Structures are given as structure tokens and as C-alpha cells.
Amino acid sequence: MKINANYLNLKDGYLFATVAKKTKEYKAAHPEKEVIRLSIGDVTLPLAPAVISAMHGAVDDLSKKETFKGYGPDFGYESLVNAILGSYARKGVSLAFNEVFVSDGAKSDCGNILDIFDQDNVVMVPDPVYPVYVDTNVMAGRKIVYADATAENGFLPMPDQNVNADLIYLCSPNNPTGAAYSKDQLRAWVDYALERDAVILYDAAYEFFVTDPSLARSIYQVEGAEKCAIELCSFSKTAGFTGVRCGYTIVPNALVRQGTPLNKLWARRQSTKFNGVSYITQTGAAAVFTEEGERQIGESLAYYRKNAQTIANCLDELGIWYTGGKNSPYLWLRCPNGMGSWEFFDYLLENANVVGTPGSGFGKNGEGFFRLTSFGSAESTEEACRRIVALLKKG
Ligand code: MLT
């Protein structure tokens, strides 16, 4: 018996687990303090009424012999897949029914999709980046090359013709930096991938935060992307499903490598290793894309956008440089007074009792930066900002 020794090459703890552990230790030592978490991007508003009512209906269906459901279809109930197709059509993207795969979330699919690719592929990830892209490839022992995202390029790296990659991760609006690619910028990535027969793994988990029409909501808004890109989407941030779990992945029929449609491989992988998302969850998810559902989630998104504005105002008042917060729920700021990322984490936790995420946890280029999320309650976001302003104005 041999273990997968690649696991020994992983950093000690998953970033958000380390942040949670440090926060818990601080709270245990200072039970009287009210700690505000603006760290992990976890939603705080309840599910939309349309979603709740659809879920109640689904529970009732399960209570009656005539409407009871056992195993669902491998890739999602027809009603949800059609609702997803409708949502794409409203973005000007036409997809076929079999190109949509419903899953329990973008994080799982980000890792699972690697099953259909050879170990030998070179993977390109931006730095800084959502740690799941790196960790899942380290687990598989793949070679990783980094595309530098820096303040100079607005944290939006563009393709470098001298670097070859087979699998390319892009996330826009970006986690952690909040920066978002325009359709023109994405076109350059699509061209780069097509020239090399590479595949882009495009994480669109935050697309519903985009309001600027020049920015992409889906990579398929760029011509040719259907021949080189897989898109990973989630109901987590769109509709508050972080605890409910539902997402979807698009594998276009036109995406063919070595004579094999990747859609066929992913379908085979999913039908073998995954038994679908619960009927209750999928019924709730389908309600997100009804007229009423979209209006209601629009209100939640507006609430989080207002929090982002509150944080942006606070940073402006302090003269702190940042990206994001406009078409994204994340604000990515330069740590004040030349502090390192973990140093600022400790400073904020201890002196303002506010928790954020250290930028260095997302990669070496994140050192000296810090991420705050707008997913908290309006009250706690305002209070956190008051404390941050008071602390940094004094300091
Ligand atoms: C984050 O805070 O980066 C996200 O919530 C993590 C995730 O979606 O898994």
C-alpha cells in the first residue's frame, strides 16, 4: 500500500480552515470581544422566497406516492437544465441541453473535472488565485506554471506567448482580487488556447455581480470559446446556496481534443462517480431563474453591492489602494503601512476584532494584500468599517 505522496506537497492547511482556526483561538482567548468576519465569502441573507416556496413544493412531492422521486437524471432535472439554458440565452449564449451538467457546486467540479485530463498536462493558474485550483493539481502531481497578477496589470494577467500551458484556469470576476476581464481581454485568452489546443477552465461563480456590460458574464460570449473552454458556475453566491449546494458545469459539444468530445468524457465520469443533486435542491435552484426568483436574488445582490460600497468608501477615506468591489463581492486592498498579509490579519483581528483573508494565502503575489468580502450583514459591515477607520486613522 502506498499513499498518494503528492498530498505531502500541499501547504499545511487549507487557507480558509487556517483563518477559521486562528479566529476560533482568538475568540476562545477573548470571549468578551465581538469578532466580525469579513473573511470567507459566505452569504448571510436567507434564500429567496421563490426558492423556499419551490423547495416546500418539492418536499410535498416527496411525501406522495404519485409524485415521489428516487434517483434523479444523471445530469440534472429537465426543469433546472431548461432554466439554466434560459439564463444563458438572456446573456446571448445558446447552449444545447446535453452541454449542461448540474452538480453540487463549482468547488467540487473544479477538482473533479481534472479526472478527464492526463497527469502530464501543464497547468497555468494566475497568482494570486482561489487555492482550490492549485491544491487539486498538487494532489494530482501536475506541473503548475503561474501567470503573474499584479497591481501593474490590474490583477488581470494576459497570455504570454512564450509560456505553454495545456490547462488554463481563469476566474472572472476574480476570486480573490475582484478584478474582472472585459470580453476583449477574454478573446486574447481564447485565441491563445485555440492556437495551442489548450483548454480553459473558466470559473464564473461570481458572474451575477457583473453590472458593466463591457465585462464578460460567460466565456461563451466570446466567439470560439465553445471550442476551448469549460465553464463552472454556482448558485452559491448568486442565490445564497453556499449551504444548500448546487452548481452547474458547461462542457460544449464543440470542445474536442484528440478526436474525443470532452462532453462525452465528463458525462461518463459524472454518471459513474456522482449520483446527482437532491430533487429539493434542484427544484429550488430552478426557481432562481424564474422572473420572480431573478427579481428577488437581484435584491440580495444589491444588498451585497451596497456592503461593497461601504467598504470601498472606508478604503477611500483611508487612502488605501484596492481593486474589486464594483463588479465583484470582493475587495482586494494593499495592506497599510507596508504590513505583510498575515501581519495585517493579526493586527486587524487583535485591534479591531475584524477578520479578513490574508492575500498571501492566495499565492506569492498576494503578499502585502488583503481580501475583504461584502457578504456580511449591512450592520456588521458598517461596524467593521467604523473600527477599521478608527484604528488606521489612529495608527
Ligand atoms: C472564498 O471565500 O474564497 C469562497 O467562499 C470559497 C469558496 O467558494 O469555496
Short mmCIF file of C-alpha atoms and ligand atoms in Angstrom, two decimals:
data_model
loop_
_atom_site.label_atom_id
_atom_site.label_comp_id
_atom_site.label_asym_id
_atom_site.label_seq_id
_atom_site.Cartn_x
_atom_site.Cartn_y
_atom_site.Cartn_z
CA MET A 1 0.00 0.00 0.00
CA LYS A 2 1.30 3.42 -0.91
CA ILE A 3 -0.30 6.76 -0.07
CA ASN A 4 -0.71 9.49 -2.67
CA ALA A 5 2.54 11.22 -1.72
CA ASN A 6 1.53 14.32 -3.70
CA TYR A 7 -0.58 15.25 -0.66
CA LEU A 8 2.65 15.78 1.24
CA ASN A 9 3.46 18.59 -1.17
CA LEU A 10 0.38 20.57 -0.10
CA LYS A 11 0.63 23.54 2.22
CA ASP A 12 -0.20 22.63 5.82
CA GLY A 13 -3.83 23.71 5.94
CA TYR A 14 -6.50 24.87 3.50
CA LEU A 15 -6.48 28.69 3.65
CA PHE A 16 -10.00 29.20 5.00
CA ALA A 17 -9.54 26.42 7.57
CA THR A 18 -6.43 28.21 8.87
CA VAL A 19 -8.26 31.54 9.06
CA ALA A 20 -11.18 29.87 10.88
CA LYS A 21 -8.79 28.17 13.33
CA LYS A 22 -6.96 31.42 14.14
CA THR A 23 -10.30 33.22 14.62
CA LYS A 24 -11.58 30.49 16.92
CA GLU A 25 -8.41 30.61 19.03
CA TYR A 26 -8.68 34.39 19.34
CA LYS A 27 -12.34 34.14 20.36
CA ALA A 28 -11.58 31.45 22.93
CA ALA A 29 -8.92 33.69 24.48
CA HIS A 30 -11.15 36.81 24.33
CA PRO A 31 -14.76 35.65 24.82
CA GLU A 32 -15.89 39.22 25.61
CA LYS A 33 -14.93 40.55 22.16
CA GLU A 34 -17.40 40.75 19.29
CA VAL A 35 -15.48 39.50 16.28
CA ILE A 36 -16.75 40.43 12.79
CA ARG A 37 -15.95 38.02 9.97
CA LEU A 38 -15.41 39.50 6.52
CA SER A 39 -13.22 36.61 5.52
CA ILE A 40 -14.65 33.58 3.71
CA GLY A 41 -17.13 34.55 1.01
CA ASP A 42 -20.11 33.06 2.78
CA VAL A 43 -23.52 34.60 2.25
CA THR A 44 -25.65 35.83 5.15
CA LEU A 45 -29.05 36.60 3.60
CA PRO A 46 -31.72 33.87 3.58
CA LEU A 47 -32.83 32.11 0.40
CA ALA A 48 -35.25 34.00 -1.86
CA PRO A 49 -38.97 33.41 -1.10
CA ALA A 50 -39.47 31.94 -4.61
CA VAL A 51 -36.75 29.35 -3.87
CA ILE A 52 -38.19 28.49 -0.46
CA SER A 53 -41.68 28.05 -1.82
CA ALA A 54 -40.41 25.82 -4.68
CA MET A 55 -38.48 23.73 -2.14
CA HIS A 56 -41.57 23.35 0.06
CA GLY A 57 -43.45 22.14 -3.02
CA ALA A 58 -40.66 19.63 -3.72
CA VAL A 59 -40.84 18.31 -0.16
CA ASP A 60 -44.59 17.80 -0.63
CA ASP A 61 -43.91 15.95 -3.90
CA LEU A 62 -41.68 13.55 -1.99
CA SER A 63 -44.44 12.89 0.54
CA LYS A 64 -46.85 11.41 -2.03
CA LYS A 65 -46.60 8.12 -3.90
CA GLU A 66 -47.69 9.73 -7.21
CA THR A 67 -45.03 12.45 -7.18
CA PHE A 68 -42.26 10.76 -5.17
CA LYS A 69 -38.77 10.84 -6.77
CA GLY A 70 -35.93 8.37 -6.29
CA TYR A 71 -32.67 8.74 -8.21
CA GLY A 72 -32.81 11.74 -10.49
CA PRO A 73 -31.48 12.05 -14.04
CA ASP A 74 -27.65 11.80 -14.10
CA PHE A 75 -27.04 15.38 -15.21
CA GLY A 76 -29.95 17.27 -13.69
CA TYR A 77 -33.75 17.54 -13.83
CA GLU A 78 -35.14 18.84 -17.09
CA SER A 79 -36.77 21.83 -15.40
CA LEU A 80 -33.46 23.02 -13.93
CA VAL A 81 -31.43 22.39 -17.09
CA ASN A 82 -34.02 24.33 -19.12
CA ALA A 83 -33.93 27.16 -16.57
CA ILE A 84 -30.11 27.29 -16.92
CA LEU A 85 -30.40 27.32 -20.73
CA GLY A 86 -32.84 30.22 -20.41
CA SER A 87 -30.45 32.15 -18.21
CA TYR A 88 -27.65 31.68 -20.79
CA ALA A 89 -29.98 32.72 -23.62
CA ARG A 90 -30.61 36.02 -21.78
CA LYS A 91 -26.81 36.56 -21.90
CA GLY A 92 -26.87 35.93 -25.65
CA VAL A 93 -25.39 32.42 -25.34
CA SER A 94 -27.15 29.48 -26.94
CA LEU A 95 -26.33 26.07 -25.44
CA ALA A 96 -27.61 22.56 -26.12
CA PHE A 97 -29.43 20.60 -23.41
CA ASN A 98 -26.69 17.96 -23.12
CA GLU A 99 -23.98 20.60 -22.56
CA VAL A 100 -25.27 21.39 -19.04
CA PHE A 101 -24.24 19.22 -16.06
CA VAL A 102 -25.87 20.02 -12.72
CA SER A 103 -23.61 19.40 -9.72
CA ASP A 104 -23.26 20.10 -6.03
CA GLY A 105 -21.15 23.19 -6.64
CA ALA A 106 -18.28 24.78 -8.53
CA LYS A 107 -15.67 23.83 -5.93
CA SER A 108 -16.30 20.08 -6.34
CA ASP A 109 -16.42 20.36 -10.11
CA CYS A 110 -13.17 22.37 -10.15
CA GLY A 111 -11.45 19.40 -8.59
CA ASN A 112 -13.46 16.62 -10.27
CA ILE A 113 -13.05 17.92 -13.83
CA LEU A 114 -9.36 17.02 -13.59
CA ASP A 115 -10.33 13.33 -13.83
CA ILE A 116 -10.78 13.70 -17.59
CA PHE A 117 -7.28 15.16 -18.18
CA ASP A 118 -3.96 13.33 -18.30
CA GLN A 119 -1.49 13.78 -15.44
CA ASP A 120 1.06 15.05 -17.88
CA ASN A 121 -0.67 18.33 -18.71
CA VAL A 122 0.95 21.60 -17.72
CA VAL A 123 -1.49 23.73 -15.74
CA MET A 124 -1.49 27.51 -15.75
CA VAL A 125 -3.03 29.37 -12.85
CA PRO A 126 -2.97 33.07 -12.09
CA ASP A 127 -1.14 34.12 -8.94
CA PRO A 128 -2.91 35.10 -6.67
CA VAL A 129 -5.68 32.56 -7.14
CA TYR A 130 -8.52 30.62 -5.47
CA PRO A 131 -6.48 27.91 -3.67
CA VAL A 132 -8.62 25.03 -4.96
CA TYR A 133 -7.11 25.26 -8.48
CA VAL A 134 -3.59 24.86 -7.13
CA ASP A 135 -4.28 22.32 -4.39
CA THR A 136 -6.27 19.93 -6.60
CA ASN A 137 -3.46 19.88 -9.16
CA VAL A 138 -0.78 19.44 -6.49
CA MET A 139 -2.82 16.43 -5.26
CA ALA A 140 -2.66 15.02 -8.79
CA GLY A 141 1.07 15.77 -9.13
CA ARG A 142 0.68 18.10 -12.12
CA LYS A 143 3.19 20.71 -13.14
CA ILE A 144 1.89 24.23 -12.43
CA VAL A 145 3.05 27.43 -14.07
CA TYR A 146 1.88 30.78 -12.79
CA ALA A 147 0.56 33.83 -14.65
CA ASP A 148 1.51 36.85 -12.57
CA ALA A 149 -1.39 39.03 -11.50
CA THR A 150 -0.05 42.26 -10.07
CA ALA A 151 -1.11 45.81 -9.31
CA GLU A 152 0.64 46.77 -12.60
CA ASN A 153 -1.68 44.64 -14.75
CA GLY A 154 -4.72 45.40 -12.60
CA PHE A 155 -4.58 41.80 -11.32
CA LEU A 156 -5.71 40.65 -14.78
CA PRO A 157 -2.83 38.69 -16.35
CA MET A 158 -2.89 38.35 -20.13
CA PRO A 159 -1.46 35.43 -22.14
CA ASP A 160 2.31 35.23 -22.54
CA GLN A 161 3.16 33.70 -25.93
CA ASN A 162 6.45 32.35 -24.50
CA VAL A 163 4.68 30.21 -21.93
CA ASN A 164 2.97 26.99 -22.94
CA ALA A 165 0.11 25.54 -20.95
CA ASP A 166 -2.42 22.78 -21.60
CA LEU A 167 -4.97 23.67 -18.95
CA ILE A 168 -5.62 27.30 -18.07
CA TYR A 169 -7.65 28.47 -15.07
CA LEU A 170 -9.40 31.79 -15.31
CA CYS A 171 -11.83 33.24 -12.79
CA SER A 172 -13.75 36.40 -13.59
CA PRO A 173 -14.91 38.37 -11.66
CA ASN A 174 -11.87 37.14 -9.85
CA ASN A 175 -11.55 35.49 -6.52
CA PRO A 176 -9.64 36.87 -4.64
CA THR A 177 -8.91 40.18 -6.40
CA GLY A 178 -12.38 41.19 -7.58
CA ALA A 179 -10.89 42.25 -10.93
CA ALA A 180 -12.99 41.28 -13.98
CA TYR A 181 -11.99 40.63 -17.59
CA SER A 182 -13.61 42.52 -20.45
CA LYS A 183 -14.85 40.47 -23.41
CA ASP A 184 -11.87 41.76 -25.44
CA GLN A 185 -9.38 40.58 -22.84
CA LEU A 186 -11.02 37.17 -22.74
CA ARG A 187 -10.80 36.98 -26.53
CA ALA A 188 -6.99 37.08 -26.18
CA TRP A 189 -7.14 34.06 -23.84
CA VAL A 190 -9.49 32.19 -26.17
CA ASP A 191 -7.12 32.83 -29.12
CA TYR A 192 -4.15 31.67 -27.05
CA ALA A 193 -5.94 28.45 -26.04
CA LEU A 194 -7.14 27.74 -29.58
CA GLU A 195 -3.62 28.18 -31.01
CA ARG A 196 -2.25 25.61 -28.55
CA ASP A 197 -5.19 23.19 -28.35
CA ALA A 198 -5.27 24.08 -24.66
CA VAL A 199 -8.43 24.01 -22.54
CA ILE A 200 -9.60 26.93 -20.38
CA LEU A 201 -11.33 26.09 -17.11
CA TYR A 202 -13.40 29.22 -16.60
CA ASP A 203 -14.81 29.82 -13.13
CA ALA A 204 -17.86 32.07 -13.45
CA ALA A 205 -19.08 31.70 -9.86
CA TYR A 206 -19.32 35.48 -9.41
CA GLU A 207 -20.81 36.44 -12.79
CA PHE A 208 -24.07 37.72 -11.29
CA PHE A 209 -22.12 40.56 -9.67
CA VAL A 210 -21.22 41.99 -13.09
CA THR A 211 -23.17 45.13 -13.98
CA ASP A 212 -20.78 46.70 -16.51
CA PRO A 213 -21.93 45.48 -19.96
CA SER A 214 -18.37 45.56 -21.39
CA LEU A 215 -17.37 42.84 -18.92
CA ALA A 216 -17.95 39.16 -19.64
CA ARG A 217 -20.61 37.18 -17.77
CA SER A 218 -19.73 33.97 -19.57
CA ILE A 219 -16.67 32.99 -21.60
CA TYR A 220 -19.07 31.81 -24.30
CA GLN A 221 -19.85 35.45 -25.00
CA VAL A 222 -16.52 35.28 -26.85
CA GLU A 223 -16.62 33.59 -30.24
CA GLY A 224 -14.63 30.38 -30.43
CA ALA A 225 -14.76 29.75 -26.65
CA GLU A 226 -17.05 26.76 -27.23
CA LYS A 227 -14.05 25.07 -28.87
CA CYS A 228 -11.66 25.58 -25.95
CA ALA A 229 -13.48 26.31 -22.69
CA ILE A 230 -15.35 24.57 -19.90
CA GLU A 231 -17.36 26.92 -17.66
CA LEU A 232 -18.00 26.29 -13.97
CA CYS A 233 -20.95 28.04 -12.35
CA SER A 234 -22.55 28.10 -8.95
CA PHE A 235 -25.75 29.07 -7.17
CA SER A 236 -23.73 29.78 -4.01
CA LYS A 237 -23.01 33.46 -4.44
CA THR A 238 -25.76 34.07 -6.99
CA ALA A 239 -28.61 32.85 -4.83
CA GLY A 240 -27.22 32.13 -1.36
CA PHE A 241 -26.74 28.38 -1.86
CA THR A 242 -23.39 28.06 0.00
CA GLY A 243 -25.04 25.69 2.47
CA VAL A 244 -27.63 24.20 0.10
CA ARG A 245 -25.06 23.18 -2.57
CA CYS A 246 -25.85 23.40 -6.26
CA GLY A 247 -23.86 24.41 -9.32
CA TYR A 248 -23.52 23.56 -12.99
CA THR A 249 -20.73 22.97 -15.44
CA ILE A 250 -20.89 23.55 -19.17
CA VAL A 251 -18.92 21.25 -21.45
CA PRO A 252 -19.69 22.26 -25.05
CA ASN A 253 -20.11 19.58 -27.72
CA ALA A 254 -17.68 21.51 -29.93
CA LEU A 255 -14.84 21.00 -27.42
CA VAL A 256 -12.94 18.09 -28.96
CA ARG A 257 -9.37 17.01 -28.19
CA GLN A 258 -7.52 14.05 -29.73
CA GLY A 259 -10.71 13.25 -31.64
CA THR A 260 -12.71 12.88 -28.41
CA PRO A 261 -15.51 15.23 -27.30
CA LEU A 262 -14.74 16.20 -23.70
CA ASN A 263 -18.51 16.29 -23.12
CA LYS A 264 -18.55 12.51 -23.55
CA LEU A 265 -15.74 12.01 -21.04
CA TRP A 266 -17.34 14.28 -18.44
CA ALA A 267 -20.74 12.58 -18.90
CA ARG A 268 -19.04 9.20 -18.36
CA ARG A 269 -17.21 10.50 -15.29
CA GLN A 270 -20.31 12.03 -13.72
CA SER A 271 -22.61 9.07 -14.35
CA THR A 272 -20.01 6.78 -12.76
CA LYS A 273 -18.91 8.80 -9.74
CA PHE A 274 -21.81 11.16 -8.97
CA ASN A 275 -25.45 10.49 -8.16
CA GLY A 276 -26.84 13.93 -8.69
CA VAL A 277 -28.16 16.75 -6.53
CA SER A 278 -31.28 16.27 -4.42
CA TYR A 279 -34.68 16.90 -6.01
CA ILE A 280 -35.46 19.51 -3.35
CA THR A 281 -32.28 21.44 -4.08
CA GLN A 282 -32.71 21.32 -7.85
CA THR A 283 -36.33 22.46 -7.61
CA GLY A 284 -35.20 25.41 -5.50
CA ALA A 285 -32.38 26.18 -7.95
CA ALA A 286 -34.78 26.18 -10.92
CA ALA A 287 -36.87 28.83 -9.13
CA VAL A 288 -33.82 31.15 -9.08
CA PHE A 289 -34.19 31.68 -12.82
CA THR A 290 -37.92 32.44 -12.82
CA GLU A 291 -38.87 36.10 -13.24
CA GLU A 292 -39.80 36.34 -9.58
CA GLY A 293 -36.65 34.48 -8.49
CA GLU A 294 -34.36 36.72 -10.54
CA ARG A 295 -36.01 39.82 -9.12
CA GLN A 296 -35.61 38.54 -5.57
CA ILE A 297 -31.97 37.46 -5.96
CA GLY A 298 -31.40 40.85 -7.59
CA GLU A 299 -32.43 42.45 -4.28
CA SER A 300 -29.91 40.30 -2.36
CA LEU A 301 -27.16 41.10 -4.85
CA ALA A 302 -27.97 44.82 -4.46
CA TYR A 303 -27.65 44.43 -0.68
CA TYR A 304 -24.18 42.89 -1.01
CA ARG A 305 -23.18 45.53 -3.58
CA LYS A 306 -24.12 48.20 -1.03
CA ASN A 307 -21.85 46.50 1.52
CA ALA A 308 -19.06 46.54 -1.07
CA GLN A 309 -19.65 50.28 -1.49
CA THR A 310 -19.48 50.75 2.30
CA ILE A 311 -16.08 49.01 2.36
CA ALA A 312 -14.90 50.94 -0.71
CA ASN A 313 -15.86 54.25 0.99
CA CYS A 314 -13.89 53.23 4.07
CA LEU A 315 -10.80 52.41 1.98
CA ASP A 316 -11.17 55.66 0.02
CA GLU A 317 -11.37 57.60 3.27
CA LEU A 318 -8.13 55.96 4.41
CA GLY A 319 -6.44 56.43 1.03
CA ILE A 320 -5.87 52.67 0.70
CA TRP A 321 -5.37 51.25 -2.82
CA TYR A 322 -7.76 48.44 -3.81
CA THR A 323 -9.34 46.58 -6.71
CA GLY A 324 -12.76 44.94 -6.95
CA GLY A 325 -15.96 45.77 -5.11
CA LYS A 326 -17.65 47.09 -8.27
CA ASN A 327 -18.48 44.02 -10.34
CA SER A 328 -17.49 41.67 -7.58
CA PRO A 329 -18.28 40.92 -3.92
CA TYR A 330 -14.56 41.03 -3.02
CA LEU A 331 -12.30 43.99 -2.28
CA TRP A 332 -8.59 43.41 -2.60
CA LEU A 333 -6.52 46.00 -0.80
CA ARG A 334 -2.90 46.83 -0.25
CA CYS A 335 -2.06 46.32 3.42
CA PRO A 336 -1.44 49.72 5.04
CA ASN A 337 1.96 50.86 6.29
CA GLY A 338 3.83 48.18 4.33
CA MET A 339 2.48 45.37 6.51
CA GLY A 340 2.63 41.77 5.33
CA SER A 341 -0.65 39.92 4.76
CA TRP A 342 -0.62 37.77 7.91
CA GLU A 343 0.79 40.67 9.92
CA PHE A 344 -2.21 42.81 8.89
CA PHE A 345 -4.55 39.87 9.59
CA ASP A 346 -3.29 39.67 13.19
CA TYR A 347 -3.26 43.47 13.57
CA LEU A 348 -6.90 43.77 12.45
CA LEU A 349 -8.06 40.78 14.47
CA GLU A 350 -6.38 41.94 17.65
CA ASN A 351 -7.06 45.68 17.40
CA ALA A 352 -10.38 45.92 15.53
CA ASN A 353 -11.68 42.37 16.02
CA VAL A 354 -12.27 42.16 12.28
CA VAL A 355 -11.33 39.07 10.28
CA GLY A 356 -10.31 39.24 6.63
CA THR A 357 -8.32 36.90 4.40
CA PRO A 358 -4.55 37.36 4.02
CA GLY A 359 -3.62 37.86 0.37
CA SER A 360 -0.52 35.68 0.64
CA GLY A 361 -2.82 32.70 1.21
CA PHE A 362 -3.80 33.01 -2.47
CA GLY A 363 -0.23 32.97 -3.79
CA LYS A 364 3.10 34.74 -3.57
CA ASN A 365 1.86 37.83 -5.46
CA GLY A 366 -0.81 38.21 -2.80
CA GLU A 367 1.81 39.05 -0.17
CA GLY A 368 1.18 42.54 1.16
CA PHE A 369 -2.50 42.39 0.11
CA PHE A 370 -5.69 41.52 1.93
CA ARG A 371 -9.23 40.48 0.93
CA LEU A 372 -12.49 41.67 2.48
CA THR A 373 -15.88 40.30 1.47
CA SER A 374 -19.17 42.12 1.14
CA PHE A 375 -21.23 39.04 2.11
CA GLY A 376 -21.65 40.10 5.74
CA SER A 377 -24.72 41.84 7.15
CA ALA A 378 -25.02 45.56 6.45
CA GLU A 379 -24.77 46.30 10.19
CA SER A 380 -21.62 44.25 10.76
CA THR A 381 -20.00 45.61 7.57
CA GLU A 382 -20.66 49.19 8.71
CA GLU A 383 -19.39 48.42 12.20
CA ALA A 384 -16.25 46.71 10.81
CA CYS A 385 -15.58 49.76 8.64
CA ARG A 386 -16.01 52.13 11.59
CA ARG A 387 -13.48 50.09 13.56
CA ILE A 388 -11.01 49.89 10.66
CA VAL A 389 -11.18 53.65 10.06
CA ALA A 390 -10.76 54.39 13.79
CA LEU A 391 -7.79 52.02 14.07
CA LEU A 392 -5.92 53.06 10.94
CA LYS A 393 -6.54 56.78 11.39
CA LYS A 394 -5.07 56.49 14.87
CA GLY A 395 -2.18 54.27 13.70
C1 MLT B 1 -14.00 32.27 -0.79
O1 MLT B 1 -14.17 32.91 0.25
O2 MLT B 1 -12.98 32.40 -1.49
C2 MLT B 1 -15.04 31.32 -1.20
O3 MLT B 1 -16.14 31.40 -0.40
C3 MLT B 1 -14.55 29.96 -1.17
C4 MLT B 1 -15.44 29.04 -1.93
O4 MLT B 1 -16.33 29.46 -2.65
O5 MLT B 1 -15.19 27.85 -1.81
#
